[in-house]
PDB file of C-alpha atoms in Angstrom:
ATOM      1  CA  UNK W 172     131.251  91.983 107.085  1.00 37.00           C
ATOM      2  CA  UNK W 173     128.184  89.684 107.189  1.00 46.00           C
ATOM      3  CA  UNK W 174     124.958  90.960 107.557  1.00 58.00           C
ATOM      4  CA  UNK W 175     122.712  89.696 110.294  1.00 70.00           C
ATOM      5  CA  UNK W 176     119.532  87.785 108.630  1.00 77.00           C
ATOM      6  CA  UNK W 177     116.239  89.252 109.087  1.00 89.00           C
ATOM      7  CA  UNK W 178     113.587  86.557 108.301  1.00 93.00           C
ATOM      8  CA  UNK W 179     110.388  87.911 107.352  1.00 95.00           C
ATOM      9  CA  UNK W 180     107.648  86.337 109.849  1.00 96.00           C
ATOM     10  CA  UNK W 181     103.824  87.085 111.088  1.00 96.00           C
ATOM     11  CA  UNK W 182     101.858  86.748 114.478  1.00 97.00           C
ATOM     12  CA  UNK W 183     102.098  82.956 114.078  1.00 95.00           C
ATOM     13  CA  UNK W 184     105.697  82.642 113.841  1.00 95.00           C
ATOM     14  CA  UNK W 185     106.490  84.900 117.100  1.00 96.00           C
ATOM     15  CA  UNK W 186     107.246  82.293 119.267  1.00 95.00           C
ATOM     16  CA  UNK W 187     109.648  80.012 116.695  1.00 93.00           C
ATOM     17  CA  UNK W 188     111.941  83.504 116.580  1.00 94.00           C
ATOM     18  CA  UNK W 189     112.358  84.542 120.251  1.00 95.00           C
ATOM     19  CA  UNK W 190     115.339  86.591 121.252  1.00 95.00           C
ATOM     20  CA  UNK W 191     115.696  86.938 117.645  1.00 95.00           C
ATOM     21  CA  UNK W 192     115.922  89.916 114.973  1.00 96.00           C
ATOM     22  CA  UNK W 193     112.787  89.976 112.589  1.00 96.00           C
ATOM     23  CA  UNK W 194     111.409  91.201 109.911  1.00 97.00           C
ATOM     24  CA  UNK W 195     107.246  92.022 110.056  1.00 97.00           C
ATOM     25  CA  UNK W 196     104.964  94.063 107.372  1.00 97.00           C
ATOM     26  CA  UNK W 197     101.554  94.375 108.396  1.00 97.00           C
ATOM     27  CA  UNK W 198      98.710  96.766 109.553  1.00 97.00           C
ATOM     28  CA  UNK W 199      98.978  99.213 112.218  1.00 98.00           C
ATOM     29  CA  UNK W 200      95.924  98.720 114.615  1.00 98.00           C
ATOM     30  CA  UNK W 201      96.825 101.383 117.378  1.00 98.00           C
ATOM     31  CA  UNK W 202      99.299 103.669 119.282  1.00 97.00           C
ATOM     32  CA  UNK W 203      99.444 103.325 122.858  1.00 95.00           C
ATOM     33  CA  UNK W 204     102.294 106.082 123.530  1.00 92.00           C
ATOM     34  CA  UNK W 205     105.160 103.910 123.097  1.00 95.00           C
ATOM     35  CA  UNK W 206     103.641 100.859 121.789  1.00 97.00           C
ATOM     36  CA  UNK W 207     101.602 100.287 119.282  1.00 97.00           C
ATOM     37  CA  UNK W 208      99.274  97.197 118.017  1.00 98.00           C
ATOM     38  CA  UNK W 209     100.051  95.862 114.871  1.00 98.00           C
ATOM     39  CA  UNK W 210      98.070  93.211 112.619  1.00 97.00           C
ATOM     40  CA  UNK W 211     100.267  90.659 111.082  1.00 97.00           C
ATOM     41  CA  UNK W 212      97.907  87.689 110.763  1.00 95.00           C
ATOM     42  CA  UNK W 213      97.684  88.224 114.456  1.00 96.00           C
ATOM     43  CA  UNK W 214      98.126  90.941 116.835  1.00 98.00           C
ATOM     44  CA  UNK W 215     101.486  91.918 117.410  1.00 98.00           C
ATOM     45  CA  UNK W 216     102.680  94.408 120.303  1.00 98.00           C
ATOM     46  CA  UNK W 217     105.255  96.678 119.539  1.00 98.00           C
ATOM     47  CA  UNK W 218     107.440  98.887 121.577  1.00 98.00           C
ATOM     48  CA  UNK W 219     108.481 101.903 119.314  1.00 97.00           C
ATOM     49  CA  UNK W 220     111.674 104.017 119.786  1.00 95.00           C
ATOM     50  CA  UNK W 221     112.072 107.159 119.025  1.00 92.00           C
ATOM     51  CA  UNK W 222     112.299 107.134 115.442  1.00 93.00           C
ATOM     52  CA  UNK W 223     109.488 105.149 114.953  1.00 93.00           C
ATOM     53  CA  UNK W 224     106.774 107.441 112.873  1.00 93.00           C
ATOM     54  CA  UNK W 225     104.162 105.590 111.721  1.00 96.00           C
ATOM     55  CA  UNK W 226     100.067 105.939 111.457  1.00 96.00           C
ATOM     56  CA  UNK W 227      96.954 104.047 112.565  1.00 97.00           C
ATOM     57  CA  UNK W 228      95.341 102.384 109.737  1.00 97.00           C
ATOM     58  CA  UNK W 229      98.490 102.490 107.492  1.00 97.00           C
ATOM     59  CA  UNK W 230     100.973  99.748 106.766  1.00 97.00           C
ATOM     60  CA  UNK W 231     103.925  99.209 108.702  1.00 97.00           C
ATOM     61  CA  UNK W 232     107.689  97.229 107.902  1.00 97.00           C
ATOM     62  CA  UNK W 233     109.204  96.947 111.320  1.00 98.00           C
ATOM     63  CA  UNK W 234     112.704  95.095 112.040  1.00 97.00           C
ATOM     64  CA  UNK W 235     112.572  94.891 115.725  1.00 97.00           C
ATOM     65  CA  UNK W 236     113.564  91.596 118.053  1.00 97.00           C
ATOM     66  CA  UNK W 237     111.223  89.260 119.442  1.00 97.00           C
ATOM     67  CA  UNK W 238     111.065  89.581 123.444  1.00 98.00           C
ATOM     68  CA  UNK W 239     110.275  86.550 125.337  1.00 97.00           C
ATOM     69  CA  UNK W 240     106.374  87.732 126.135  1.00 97.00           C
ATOM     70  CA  UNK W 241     106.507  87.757 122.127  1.00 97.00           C
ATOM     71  CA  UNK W 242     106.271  91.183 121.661  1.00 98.00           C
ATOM     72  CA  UNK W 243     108.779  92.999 119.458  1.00 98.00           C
ATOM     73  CA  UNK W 244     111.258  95.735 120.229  1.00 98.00           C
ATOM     74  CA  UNK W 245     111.496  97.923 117.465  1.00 98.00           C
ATOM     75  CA  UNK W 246     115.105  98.433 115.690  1.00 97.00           C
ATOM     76  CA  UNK W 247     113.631 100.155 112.520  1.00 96.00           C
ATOM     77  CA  UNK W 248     109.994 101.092 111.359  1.00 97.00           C
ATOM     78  CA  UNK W 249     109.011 102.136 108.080  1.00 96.00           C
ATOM     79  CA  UNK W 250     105.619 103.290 107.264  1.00 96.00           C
ATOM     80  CA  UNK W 251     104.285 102.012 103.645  1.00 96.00           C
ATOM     81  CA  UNK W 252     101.310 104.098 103.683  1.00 94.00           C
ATOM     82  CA  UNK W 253      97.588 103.242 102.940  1.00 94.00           C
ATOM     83  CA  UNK W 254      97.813 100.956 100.064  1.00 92.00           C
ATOM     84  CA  UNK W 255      99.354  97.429 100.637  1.00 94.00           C
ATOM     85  CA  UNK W 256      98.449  93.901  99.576  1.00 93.00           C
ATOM     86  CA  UNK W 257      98.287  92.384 102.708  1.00 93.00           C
ATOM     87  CA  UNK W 258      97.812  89.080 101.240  1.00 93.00           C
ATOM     88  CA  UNK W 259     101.175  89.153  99.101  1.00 94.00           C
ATOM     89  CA  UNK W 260     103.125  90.435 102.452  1.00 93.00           C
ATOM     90  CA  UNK W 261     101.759  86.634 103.792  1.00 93.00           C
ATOM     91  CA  UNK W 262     102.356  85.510 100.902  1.00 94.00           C
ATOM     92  CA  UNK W 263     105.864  86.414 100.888  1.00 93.00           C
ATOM     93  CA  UNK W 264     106.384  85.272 104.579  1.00 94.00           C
ATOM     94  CA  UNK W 265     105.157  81.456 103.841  1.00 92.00           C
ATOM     95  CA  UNK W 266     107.670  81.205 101.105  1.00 91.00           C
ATOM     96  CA  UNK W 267     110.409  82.714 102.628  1.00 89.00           C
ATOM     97  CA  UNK W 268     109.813  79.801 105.136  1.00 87.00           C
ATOM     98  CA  UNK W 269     108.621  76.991 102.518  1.00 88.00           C
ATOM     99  CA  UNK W 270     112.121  77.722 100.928  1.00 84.00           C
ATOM    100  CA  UNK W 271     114.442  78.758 103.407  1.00 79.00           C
ATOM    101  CA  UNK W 272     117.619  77.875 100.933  1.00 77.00           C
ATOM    102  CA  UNK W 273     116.479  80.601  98.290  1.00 77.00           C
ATOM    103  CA  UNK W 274     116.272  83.114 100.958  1.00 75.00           C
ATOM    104  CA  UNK W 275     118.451  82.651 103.450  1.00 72.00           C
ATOM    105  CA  UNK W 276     122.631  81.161 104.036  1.00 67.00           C
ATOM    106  CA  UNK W 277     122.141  78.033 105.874  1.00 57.00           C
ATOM    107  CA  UNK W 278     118.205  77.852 105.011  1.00 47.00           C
ATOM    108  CA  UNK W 279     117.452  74.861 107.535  1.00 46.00           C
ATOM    109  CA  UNK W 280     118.857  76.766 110.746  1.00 51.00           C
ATOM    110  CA  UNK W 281     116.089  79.406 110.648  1.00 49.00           C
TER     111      UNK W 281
END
């Protein structure tokens, strides 16, 4: 059984992935009941489900998929705490798309 691929992206790759399953790491800003605001180069909205536990001011991993107002509905959330390296998490994104053969089957499609 293939897995589905999860490309990593940030605020300014929301709109290339609509209607698609994502990955996103970044800060979270604020929780609106069930949405929160979530800094990822850019402002992200995100609409939690119930499993969804995370904190203001701590990092955030979220697989969700992008809706077409480009905010993203949340599959999974994991909550890395206080301490993250924001700048490697970017860092990580721009090479998973700079090299899309290394990190993903097919490499060109996504």
């Amino acid at each position: 059984m293939a897995s589905e691929a999860t490309p990593r992206i940030n605020a300014h790759y929301l709109e290339q992935f609509s209607n698609q399953t994502v990955r996103i790491v970044g800060k979270v800003l604020a929780l609106h009941g069930e949405t929160a605001t979530l800094d990822a180069s850019g402002s992200i909205t995100i609409h939690l489900n119930r499993e969804s536990h995370l904190t203001v001011n701590n990092a955030a991993e979220i697989i969700g998929k992008v809706q077409p107002d480009l905010s993203v509905k949340v599959l999974q959330a994991t909550d890395f705490g206080s301490s993250m390296d924001y700048a490697a998490a970017d860092a990580v994104v721009d090479a998973t798309h700079r090299y899309k053969e290394i990190f993903y089957e097919g490499g060109p499609e996504i």
